[in-house]
PDB file of C-alpha atoms and ligand atoms in Angstrom:
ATOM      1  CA  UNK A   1     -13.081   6.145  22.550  1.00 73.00           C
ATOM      2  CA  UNK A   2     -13.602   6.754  18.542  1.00 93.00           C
ATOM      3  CA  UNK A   3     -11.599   5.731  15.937  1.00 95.00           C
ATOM      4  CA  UNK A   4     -10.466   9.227  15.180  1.00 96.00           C
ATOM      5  CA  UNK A   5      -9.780  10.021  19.057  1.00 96.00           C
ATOM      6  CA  UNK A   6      -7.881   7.088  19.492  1.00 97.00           C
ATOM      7  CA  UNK A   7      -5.800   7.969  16.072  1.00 97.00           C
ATOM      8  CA  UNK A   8      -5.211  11.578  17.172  1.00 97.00           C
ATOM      9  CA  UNK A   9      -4.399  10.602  20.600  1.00 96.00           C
ATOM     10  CA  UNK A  10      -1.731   7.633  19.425  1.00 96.00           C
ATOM     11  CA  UNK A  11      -0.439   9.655  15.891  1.00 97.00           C
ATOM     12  CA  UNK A  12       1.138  12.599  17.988  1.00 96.00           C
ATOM     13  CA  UNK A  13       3.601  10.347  19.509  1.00 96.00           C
ATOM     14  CA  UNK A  14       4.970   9.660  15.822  1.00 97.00           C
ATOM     15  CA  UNK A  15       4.772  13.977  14.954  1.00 96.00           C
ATOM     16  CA  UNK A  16       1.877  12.958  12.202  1.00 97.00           C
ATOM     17  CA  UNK A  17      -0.499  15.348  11.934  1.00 95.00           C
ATOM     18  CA  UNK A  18      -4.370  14.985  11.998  1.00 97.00           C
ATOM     19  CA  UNK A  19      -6.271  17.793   9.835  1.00 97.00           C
ATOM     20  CA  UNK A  20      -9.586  18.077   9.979  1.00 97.00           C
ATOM     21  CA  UNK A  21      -9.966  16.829   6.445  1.00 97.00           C
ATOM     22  CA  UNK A  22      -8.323  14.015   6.775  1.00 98.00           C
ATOM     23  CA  UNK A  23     -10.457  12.996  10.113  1.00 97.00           C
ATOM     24  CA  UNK A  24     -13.670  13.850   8.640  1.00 97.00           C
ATOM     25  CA  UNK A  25     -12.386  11.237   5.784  1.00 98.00           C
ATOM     26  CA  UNK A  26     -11.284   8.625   8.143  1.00 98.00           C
ATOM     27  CA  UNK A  27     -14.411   8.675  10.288  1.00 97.00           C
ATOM     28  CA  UNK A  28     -16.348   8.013   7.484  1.00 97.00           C
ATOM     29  CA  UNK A  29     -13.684   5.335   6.313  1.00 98.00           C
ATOM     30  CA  UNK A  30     -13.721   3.386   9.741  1.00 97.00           C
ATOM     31  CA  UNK A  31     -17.375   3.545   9.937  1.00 97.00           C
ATOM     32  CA  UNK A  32     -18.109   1.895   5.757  1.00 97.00           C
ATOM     33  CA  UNK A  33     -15.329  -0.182   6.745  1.00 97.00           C
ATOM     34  CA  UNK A  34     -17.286  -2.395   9.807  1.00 96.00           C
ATOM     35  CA  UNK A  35     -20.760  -2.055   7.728  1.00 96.00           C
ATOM     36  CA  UNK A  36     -18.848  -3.999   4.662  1.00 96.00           C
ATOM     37  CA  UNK A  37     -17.433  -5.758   6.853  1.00 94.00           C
ATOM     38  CA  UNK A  38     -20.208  -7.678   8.175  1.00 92.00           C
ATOM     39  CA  UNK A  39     -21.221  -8.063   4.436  1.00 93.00           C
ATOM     40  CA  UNK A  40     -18.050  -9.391   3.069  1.00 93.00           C
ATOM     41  CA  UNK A  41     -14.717 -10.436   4.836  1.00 90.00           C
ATOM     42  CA  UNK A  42     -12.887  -6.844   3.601  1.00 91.00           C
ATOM     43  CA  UNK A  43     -10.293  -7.441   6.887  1.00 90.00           C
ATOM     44  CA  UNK A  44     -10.190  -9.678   9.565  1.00 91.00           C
ATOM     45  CA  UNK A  45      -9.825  -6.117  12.145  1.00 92.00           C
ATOM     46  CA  UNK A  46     -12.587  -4.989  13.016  1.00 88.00           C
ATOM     47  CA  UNK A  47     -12.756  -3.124  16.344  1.00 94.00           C
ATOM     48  CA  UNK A  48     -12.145   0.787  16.712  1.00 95.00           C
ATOM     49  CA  UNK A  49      -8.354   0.818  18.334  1.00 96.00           C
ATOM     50  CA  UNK A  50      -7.436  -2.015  15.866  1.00 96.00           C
ATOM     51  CA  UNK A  51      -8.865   0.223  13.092  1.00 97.00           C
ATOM     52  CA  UNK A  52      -7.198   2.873  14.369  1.00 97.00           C
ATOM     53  CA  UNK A  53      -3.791   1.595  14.982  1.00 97.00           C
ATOM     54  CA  UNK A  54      -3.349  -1.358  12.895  1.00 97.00           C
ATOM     55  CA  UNK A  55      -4.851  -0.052   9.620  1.00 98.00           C
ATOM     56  CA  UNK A  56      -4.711   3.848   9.977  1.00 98.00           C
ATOM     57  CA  UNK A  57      -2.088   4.864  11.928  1.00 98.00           C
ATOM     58  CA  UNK A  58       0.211   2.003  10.200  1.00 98.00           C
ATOM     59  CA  UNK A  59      -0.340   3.333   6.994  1.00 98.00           C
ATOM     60  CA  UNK A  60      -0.082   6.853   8.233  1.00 98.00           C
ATOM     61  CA  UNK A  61       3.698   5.810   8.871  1.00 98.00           C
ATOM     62  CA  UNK A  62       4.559   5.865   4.645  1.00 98.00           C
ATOM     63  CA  UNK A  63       4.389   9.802   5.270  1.00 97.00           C
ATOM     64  CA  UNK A  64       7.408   9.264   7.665  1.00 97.00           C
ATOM     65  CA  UNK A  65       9.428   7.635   4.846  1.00 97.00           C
ATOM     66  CA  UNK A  66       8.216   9.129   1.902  1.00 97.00           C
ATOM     67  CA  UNK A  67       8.056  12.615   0.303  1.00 95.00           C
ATOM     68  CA  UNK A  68       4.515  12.354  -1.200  1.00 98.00           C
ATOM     69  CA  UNK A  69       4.167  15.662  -3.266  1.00 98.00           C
ATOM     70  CA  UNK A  70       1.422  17.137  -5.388  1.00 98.00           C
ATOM     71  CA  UNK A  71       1.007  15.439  -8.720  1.00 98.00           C
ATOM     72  CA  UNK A  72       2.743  12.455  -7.974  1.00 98.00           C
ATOM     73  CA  UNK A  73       1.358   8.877  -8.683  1.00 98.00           C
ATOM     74  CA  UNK A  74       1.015   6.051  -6.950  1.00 98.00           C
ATOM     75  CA  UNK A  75       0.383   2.448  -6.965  1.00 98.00           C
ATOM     76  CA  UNK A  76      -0.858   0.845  -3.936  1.00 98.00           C
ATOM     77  CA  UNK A  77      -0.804  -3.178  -5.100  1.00 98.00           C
ATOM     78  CA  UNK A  78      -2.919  -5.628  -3.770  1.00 98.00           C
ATOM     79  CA  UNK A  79      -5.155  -2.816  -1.911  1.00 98.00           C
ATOM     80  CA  UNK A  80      -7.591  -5.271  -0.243  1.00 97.00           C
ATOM     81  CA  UNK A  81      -9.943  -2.833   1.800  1.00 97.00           C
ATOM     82  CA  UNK A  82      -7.591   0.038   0.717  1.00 98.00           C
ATOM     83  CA  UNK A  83      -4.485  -0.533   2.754  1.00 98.00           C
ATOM     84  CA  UNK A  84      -2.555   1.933   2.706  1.00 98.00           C
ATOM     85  CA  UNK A  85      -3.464   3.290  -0.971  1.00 98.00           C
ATOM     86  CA  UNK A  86      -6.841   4.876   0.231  1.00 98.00           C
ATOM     87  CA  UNK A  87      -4.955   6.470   3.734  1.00 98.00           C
ATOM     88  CA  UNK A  88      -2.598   7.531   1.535  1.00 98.00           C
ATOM     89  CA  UNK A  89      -5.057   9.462  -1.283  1.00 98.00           C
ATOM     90  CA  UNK A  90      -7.287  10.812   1.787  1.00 98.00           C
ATOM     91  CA  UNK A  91      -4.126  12.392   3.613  1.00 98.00           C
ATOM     92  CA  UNK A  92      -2.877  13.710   0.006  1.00 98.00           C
ATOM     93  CA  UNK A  93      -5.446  15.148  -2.196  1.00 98.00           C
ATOM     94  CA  UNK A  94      -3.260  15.910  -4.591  1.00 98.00           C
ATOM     95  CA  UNK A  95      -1.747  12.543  -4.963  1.00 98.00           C
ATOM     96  CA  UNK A  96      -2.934  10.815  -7.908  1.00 98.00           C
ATOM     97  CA  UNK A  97      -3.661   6.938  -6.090  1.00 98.00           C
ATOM     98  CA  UNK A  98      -3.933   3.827  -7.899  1.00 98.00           C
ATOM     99  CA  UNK A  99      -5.454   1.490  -6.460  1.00 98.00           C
ATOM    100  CA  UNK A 100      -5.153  -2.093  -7.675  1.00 98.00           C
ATOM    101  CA  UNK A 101      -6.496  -5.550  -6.442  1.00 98.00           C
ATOM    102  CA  UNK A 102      -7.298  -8.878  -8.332  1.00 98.00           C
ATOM    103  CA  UNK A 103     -10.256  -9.253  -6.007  1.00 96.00           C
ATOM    104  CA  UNK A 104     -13.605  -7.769  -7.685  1.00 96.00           C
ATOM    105  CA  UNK A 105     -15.771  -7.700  -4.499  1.00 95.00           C
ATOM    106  CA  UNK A 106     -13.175  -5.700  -2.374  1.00 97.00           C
ATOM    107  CA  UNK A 107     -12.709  -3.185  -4.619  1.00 98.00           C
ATOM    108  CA  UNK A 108     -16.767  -2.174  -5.323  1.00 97.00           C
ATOM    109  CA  UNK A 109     -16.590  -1.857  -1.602  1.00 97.00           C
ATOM    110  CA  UNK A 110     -13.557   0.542  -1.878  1.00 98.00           C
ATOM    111  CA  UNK A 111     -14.774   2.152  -4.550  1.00 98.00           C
ATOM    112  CA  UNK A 112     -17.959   3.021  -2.345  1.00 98.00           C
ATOM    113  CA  UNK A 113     -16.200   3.830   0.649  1.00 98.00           C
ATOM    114  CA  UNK A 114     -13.820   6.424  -1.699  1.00 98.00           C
ATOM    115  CA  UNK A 115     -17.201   7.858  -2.820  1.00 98.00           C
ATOM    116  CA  UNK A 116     -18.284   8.234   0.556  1.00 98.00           C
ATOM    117  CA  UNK A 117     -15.505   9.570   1.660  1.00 98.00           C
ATOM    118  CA  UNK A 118     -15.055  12.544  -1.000  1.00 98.00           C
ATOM    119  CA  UNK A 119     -12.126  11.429  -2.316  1.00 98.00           C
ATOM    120  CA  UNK A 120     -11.451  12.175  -6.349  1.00 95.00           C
ATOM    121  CA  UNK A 121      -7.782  11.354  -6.745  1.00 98.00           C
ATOM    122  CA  UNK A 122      -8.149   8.011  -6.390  1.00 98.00           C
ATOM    123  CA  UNK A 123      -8.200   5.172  -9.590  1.00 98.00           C
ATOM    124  CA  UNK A 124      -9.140   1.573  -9.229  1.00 98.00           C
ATOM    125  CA  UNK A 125      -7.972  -1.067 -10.951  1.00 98.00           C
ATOM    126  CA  UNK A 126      -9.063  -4.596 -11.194  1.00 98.00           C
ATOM    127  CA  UNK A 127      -6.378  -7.053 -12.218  1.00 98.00           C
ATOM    128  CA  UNK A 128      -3.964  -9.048 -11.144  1.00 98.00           C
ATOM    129  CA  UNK A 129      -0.612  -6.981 -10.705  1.00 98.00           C
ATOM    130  CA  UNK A 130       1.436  -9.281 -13.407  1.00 97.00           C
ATOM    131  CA  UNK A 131      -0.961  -8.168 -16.107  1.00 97.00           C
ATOM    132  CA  UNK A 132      -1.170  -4.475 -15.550  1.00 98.00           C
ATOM    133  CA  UNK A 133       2.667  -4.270 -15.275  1.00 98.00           C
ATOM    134  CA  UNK A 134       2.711  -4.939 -18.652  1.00 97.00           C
ATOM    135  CA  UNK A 135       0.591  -2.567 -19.680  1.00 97.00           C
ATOM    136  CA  UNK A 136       1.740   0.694 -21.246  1.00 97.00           C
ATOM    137  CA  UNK A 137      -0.821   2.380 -19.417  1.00 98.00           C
ATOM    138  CA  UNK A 138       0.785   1.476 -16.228  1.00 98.00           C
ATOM    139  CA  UNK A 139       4.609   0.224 -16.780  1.00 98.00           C
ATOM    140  CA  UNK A 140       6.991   2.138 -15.284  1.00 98.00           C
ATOM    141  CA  UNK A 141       4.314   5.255 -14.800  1.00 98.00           C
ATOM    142  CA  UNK A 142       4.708   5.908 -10.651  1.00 98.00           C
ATOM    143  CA  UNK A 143       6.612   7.916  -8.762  1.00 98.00           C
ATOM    144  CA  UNK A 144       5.939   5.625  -5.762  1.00 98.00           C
ATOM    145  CA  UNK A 145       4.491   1.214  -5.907  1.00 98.00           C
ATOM    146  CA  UNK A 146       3.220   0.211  -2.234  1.00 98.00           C
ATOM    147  CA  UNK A 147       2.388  -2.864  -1.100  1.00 98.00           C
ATOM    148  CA  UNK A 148       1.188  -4.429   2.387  1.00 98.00           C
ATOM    149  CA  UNK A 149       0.694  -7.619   3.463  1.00 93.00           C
ATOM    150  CA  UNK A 150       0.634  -9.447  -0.493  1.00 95.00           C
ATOM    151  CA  UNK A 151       3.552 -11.649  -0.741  1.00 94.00           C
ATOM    152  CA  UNK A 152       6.948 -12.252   0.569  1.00 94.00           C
ATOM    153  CA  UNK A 153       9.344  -9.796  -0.880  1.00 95.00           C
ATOM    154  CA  UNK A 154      10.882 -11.544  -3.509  1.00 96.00           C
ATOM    155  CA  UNK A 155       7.911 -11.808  -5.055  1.00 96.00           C
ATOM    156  CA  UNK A 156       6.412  -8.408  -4.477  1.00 97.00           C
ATOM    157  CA  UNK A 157       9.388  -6.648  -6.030  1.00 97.00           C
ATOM    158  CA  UNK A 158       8.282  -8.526  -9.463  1.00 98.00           C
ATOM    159  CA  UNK A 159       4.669  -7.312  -8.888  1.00 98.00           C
ATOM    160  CA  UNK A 160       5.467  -3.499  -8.107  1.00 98.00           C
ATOM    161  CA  UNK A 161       8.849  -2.717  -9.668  1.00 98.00           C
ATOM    162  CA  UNK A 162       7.494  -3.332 -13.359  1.00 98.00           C
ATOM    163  CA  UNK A 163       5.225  -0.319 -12.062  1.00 98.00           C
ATOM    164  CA  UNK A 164       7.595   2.378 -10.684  1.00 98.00           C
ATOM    165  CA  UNK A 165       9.579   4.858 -12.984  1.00 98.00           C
ATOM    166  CA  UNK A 166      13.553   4.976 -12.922  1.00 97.00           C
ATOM    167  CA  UNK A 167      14.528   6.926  -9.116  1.00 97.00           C
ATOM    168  CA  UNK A 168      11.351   6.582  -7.982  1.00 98.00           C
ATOM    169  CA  UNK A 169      10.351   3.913  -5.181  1.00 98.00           C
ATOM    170  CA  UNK A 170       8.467   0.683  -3.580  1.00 98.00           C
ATOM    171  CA  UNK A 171       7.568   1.134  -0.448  1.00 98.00           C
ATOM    172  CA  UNK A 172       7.106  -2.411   1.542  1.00 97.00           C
ATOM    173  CA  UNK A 173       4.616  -2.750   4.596  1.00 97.00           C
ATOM    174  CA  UNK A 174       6.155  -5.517   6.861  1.00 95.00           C
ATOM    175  CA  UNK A 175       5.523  -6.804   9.827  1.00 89.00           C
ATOM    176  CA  UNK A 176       8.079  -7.974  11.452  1.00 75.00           C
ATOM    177  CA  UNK A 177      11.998  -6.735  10.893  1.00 66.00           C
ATOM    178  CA  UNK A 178      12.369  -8.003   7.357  1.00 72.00           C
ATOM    179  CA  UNK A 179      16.035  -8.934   7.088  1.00 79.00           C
ATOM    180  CA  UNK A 180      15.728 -12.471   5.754  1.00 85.00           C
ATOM    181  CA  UNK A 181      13.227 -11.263   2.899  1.00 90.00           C
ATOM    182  CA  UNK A 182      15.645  -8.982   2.405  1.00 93.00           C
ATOM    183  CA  UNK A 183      18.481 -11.479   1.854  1.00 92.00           C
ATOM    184  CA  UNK A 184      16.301 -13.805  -0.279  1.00 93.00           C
ATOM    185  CA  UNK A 185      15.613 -10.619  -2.466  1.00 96.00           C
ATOM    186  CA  UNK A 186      19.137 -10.114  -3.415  1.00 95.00           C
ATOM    187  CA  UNK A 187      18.385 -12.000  -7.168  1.00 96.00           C
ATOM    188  CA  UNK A 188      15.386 -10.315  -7.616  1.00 97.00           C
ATOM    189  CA  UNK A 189      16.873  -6.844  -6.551  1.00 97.00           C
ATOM    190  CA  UNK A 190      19.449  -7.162  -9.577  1.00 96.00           C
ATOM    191  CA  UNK A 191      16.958  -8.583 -11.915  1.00 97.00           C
ATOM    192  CA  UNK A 192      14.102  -6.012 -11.583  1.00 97.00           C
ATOM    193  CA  UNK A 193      16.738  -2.722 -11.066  1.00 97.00           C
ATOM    194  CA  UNK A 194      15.955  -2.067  -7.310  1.00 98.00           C
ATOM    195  CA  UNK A 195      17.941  -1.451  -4.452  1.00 97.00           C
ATOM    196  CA  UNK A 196      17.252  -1.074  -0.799  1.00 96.00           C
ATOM    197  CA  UNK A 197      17.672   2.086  -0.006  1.00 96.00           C
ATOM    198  CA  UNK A 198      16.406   2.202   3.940  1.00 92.00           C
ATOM    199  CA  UNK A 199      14.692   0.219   6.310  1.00 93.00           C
ATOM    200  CA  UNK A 200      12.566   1.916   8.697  1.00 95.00           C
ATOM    201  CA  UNK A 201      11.683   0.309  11.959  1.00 94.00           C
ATOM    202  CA  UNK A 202       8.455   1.692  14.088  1.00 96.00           C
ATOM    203  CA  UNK A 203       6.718   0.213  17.202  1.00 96.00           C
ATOM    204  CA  UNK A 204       2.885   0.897  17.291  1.00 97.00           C
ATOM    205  CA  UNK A 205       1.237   1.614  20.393  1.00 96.00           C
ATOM    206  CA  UNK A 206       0.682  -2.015  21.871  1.00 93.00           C
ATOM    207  CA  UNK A 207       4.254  -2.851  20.870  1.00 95.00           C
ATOM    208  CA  UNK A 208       3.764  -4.533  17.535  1.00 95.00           C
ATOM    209  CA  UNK A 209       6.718  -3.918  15.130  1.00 94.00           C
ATOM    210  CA  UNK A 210       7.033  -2.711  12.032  1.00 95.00           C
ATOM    211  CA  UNK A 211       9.481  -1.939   8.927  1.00 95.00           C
ATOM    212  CA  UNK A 212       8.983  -0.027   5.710  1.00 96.00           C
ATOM    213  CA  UNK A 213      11.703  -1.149   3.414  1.00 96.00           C
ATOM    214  CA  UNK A 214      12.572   1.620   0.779  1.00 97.00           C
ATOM    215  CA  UNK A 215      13.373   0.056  -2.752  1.00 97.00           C
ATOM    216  CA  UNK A 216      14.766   2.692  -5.070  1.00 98.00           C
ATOM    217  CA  UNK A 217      14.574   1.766  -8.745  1.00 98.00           C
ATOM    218  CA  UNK A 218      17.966   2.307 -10.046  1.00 98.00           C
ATOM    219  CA  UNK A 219      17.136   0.956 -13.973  1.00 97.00           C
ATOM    220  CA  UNK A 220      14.751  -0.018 -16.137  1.00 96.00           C
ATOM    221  CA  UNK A 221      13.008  -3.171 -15.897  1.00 96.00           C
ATOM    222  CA  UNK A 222      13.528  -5.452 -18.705  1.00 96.00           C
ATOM    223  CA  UNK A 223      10.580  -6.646 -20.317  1.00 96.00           C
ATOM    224  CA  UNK A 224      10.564  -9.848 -19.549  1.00 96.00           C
ATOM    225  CA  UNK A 225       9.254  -9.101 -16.114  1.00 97.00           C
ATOM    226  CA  UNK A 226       7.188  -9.620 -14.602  1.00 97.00           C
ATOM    227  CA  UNK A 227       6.279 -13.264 -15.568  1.00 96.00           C
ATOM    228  CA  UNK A 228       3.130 -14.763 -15.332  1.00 95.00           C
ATOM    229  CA  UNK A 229       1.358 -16.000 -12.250  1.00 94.00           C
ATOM    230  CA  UNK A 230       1.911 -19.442 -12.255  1.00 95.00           C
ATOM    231  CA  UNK A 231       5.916 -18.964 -13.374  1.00 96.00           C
ATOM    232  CA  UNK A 232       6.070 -16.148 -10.342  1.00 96.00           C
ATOM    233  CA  UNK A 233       4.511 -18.655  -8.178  1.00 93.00           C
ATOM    234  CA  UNK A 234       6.687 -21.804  -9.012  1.00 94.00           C
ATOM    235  CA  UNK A 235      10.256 -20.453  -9.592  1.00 95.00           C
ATOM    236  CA  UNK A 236       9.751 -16.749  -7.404  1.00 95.00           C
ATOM    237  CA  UNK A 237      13.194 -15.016  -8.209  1.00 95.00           C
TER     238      UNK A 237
HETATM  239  N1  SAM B   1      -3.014  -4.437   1.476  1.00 75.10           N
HETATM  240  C1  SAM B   1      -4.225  -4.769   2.211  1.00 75.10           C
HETATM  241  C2  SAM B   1      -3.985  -4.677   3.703  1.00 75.10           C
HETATM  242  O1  SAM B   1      -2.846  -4.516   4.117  1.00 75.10           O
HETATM  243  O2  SAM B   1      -4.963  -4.776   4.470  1.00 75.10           O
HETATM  244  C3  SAM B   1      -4.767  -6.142   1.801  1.00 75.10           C
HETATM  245  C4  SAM B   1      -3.943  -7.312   2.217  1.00 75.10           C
HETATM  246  S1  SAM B   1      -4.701  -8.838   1.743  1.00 75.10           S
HETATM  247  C5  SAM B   1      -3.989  -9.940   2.876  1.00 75.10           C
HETATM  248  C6  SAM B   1      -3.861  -9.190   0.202  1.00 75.10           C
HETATM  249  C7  SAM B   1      -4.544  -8.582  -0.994  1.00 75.10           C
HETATM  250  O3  SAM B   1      -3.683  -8.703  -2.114  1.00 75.10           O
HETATM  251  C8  SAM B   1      -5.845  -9.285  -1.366  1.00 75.10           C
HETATM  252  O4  SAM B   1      -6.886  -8.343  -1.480  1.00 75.10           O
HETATM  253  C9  SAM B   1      -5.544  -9.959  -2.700  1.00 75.10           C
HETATM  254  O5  SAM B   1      -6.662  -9.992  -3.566  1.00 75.10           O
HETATM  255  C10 SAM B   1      -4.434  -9.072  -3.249  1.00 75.10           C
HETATM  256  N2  SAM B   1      -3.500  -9.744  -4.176  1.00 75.10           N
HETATM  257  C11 SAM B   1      -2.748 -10.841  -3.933  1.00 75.10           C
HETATM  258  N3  SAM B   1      -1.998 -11.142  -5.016  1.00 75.10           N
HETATM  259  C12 SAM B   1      -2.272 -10.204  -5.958  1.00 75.10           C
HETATM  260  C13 SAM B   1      -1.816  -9.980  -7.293  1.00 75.10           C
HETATM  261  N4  SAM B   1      -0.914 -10.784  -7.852  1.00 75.10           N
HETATM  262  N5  SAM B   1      -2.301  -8.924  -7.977  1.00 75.10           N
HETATM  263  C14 SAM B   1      -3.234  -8.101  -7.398  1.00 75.10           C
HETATM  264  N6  SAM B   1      -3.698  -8.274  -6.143  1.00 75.10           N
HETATM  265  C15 SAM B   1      -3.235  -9.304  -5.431  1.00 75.10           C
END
């Protein structure tokens, strides 16, 4: 079976609808994404139902959690092959998607597979996401940060808080029920102004598990976040 059968087939089970637009998109997405693939190392899944499930259908889930609505913006940090920023701006045209990534070479290939794709709401950044969170152009500017598979918690929250606007939130891709990142968050939480606001638990077809952790940003960020790399690195809040 296709990619795109295999998604339709597997997303019902989870009410997430399928248009037409957004297949066309993803054909052409899981298709770029196995011809980059063999050029660089974009992601180490590579075979239809894992494309299907494990990258598309998993990001598919953030619609589940969060009300994405036209003219919003969002930050997807640490994008690698465009997980889940790229889902995201293909199922929402009217999204405004950020896409950010210290790595150069993944993001010409995203960049090219956007193109491909049709997709104009879509931005893409190359920096590393303690820079750009200082930047005007980008502090506090999103309605919604994501994030999926970058760092442990702790240390994502000072990557993608510095991003999100007061009320809005981070959305956190996990893998595995994310309690004790949770609990070794708590510092970071209170310095950055988040607060966990949900944590929503889904089993993909297979049986893998998964959790979305909701961070609402209840104040401002004080400017001393987030630190650079090497200080995030050695002493993570
Ligand atoms: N989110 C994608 C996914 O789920 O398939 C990619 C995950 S990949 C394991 C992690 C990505 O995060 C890499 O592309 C890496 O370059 C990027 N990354 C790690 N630390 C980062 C940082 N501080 N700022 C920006 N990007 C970062």
């Amino acid at each position: 079976m296709a990619i795109i059968e295999i998604l339709k087939k597997c997303a019902t089970d989870y009410d997430i609808v399928i248009s037409d637009d957004l297949a066309e998109k993803l054909e052409i997405y899981g298709r770029l994404l196995k011809e980059w693939n063999e050029k660089i190392n974009l992601t180490a899944i590579k075979d239809d139902e894992g494309i299907a499930i494990k990258h598309f259908l998993d990001c598919l889930l953030v619609s589940k959690v969060a009300d994405f609505k036209d003219g919003m913006n969002v930050i997807d940090v640490g994008t690698g092959a465009g997980f889940p920023g790229l889902v995201i701006a293909a199922a929402y045209p009217n999204v405004n998607v950020t896409l950010l990534d210290s790595t150069g070479k993944k993001l010409k290939a995203v960049e090219n597979m956007a193109e491909e794709m049709g997709i104009k709401n879509v931005k893409i950044v190359h920096s590393r996401a303690e820079d750009a969170g200082k930047m005007p152009e980008f502090r506090e500017q999103y309605d919604f940060a994501t994030a999926r598979a970058v760092a442990e918690l702790r240390v994502l929250l000072e990557y993608t808080l510095p991003f999100v606007k007061k009320n809005g939130s981070f959305l956190s891709l996990k893998a595995a029920i994310a309690k004790e990142e949770i609990d070794g968050a708590t510092k970071a939480l209170q310095a950055l102004g988040g607060k966990v606001d949900g944590l929503n638990e889904f089993t993909l077809p297979g049986g893998d598990k998964r959790v979305i952790i909701n961070i609402k940003k209840i104040s401002q960020t004080s400017p001393k976040y987030p630190r650079p790399s090497a200080q995030i690195a050695k002493k993570p809040l």
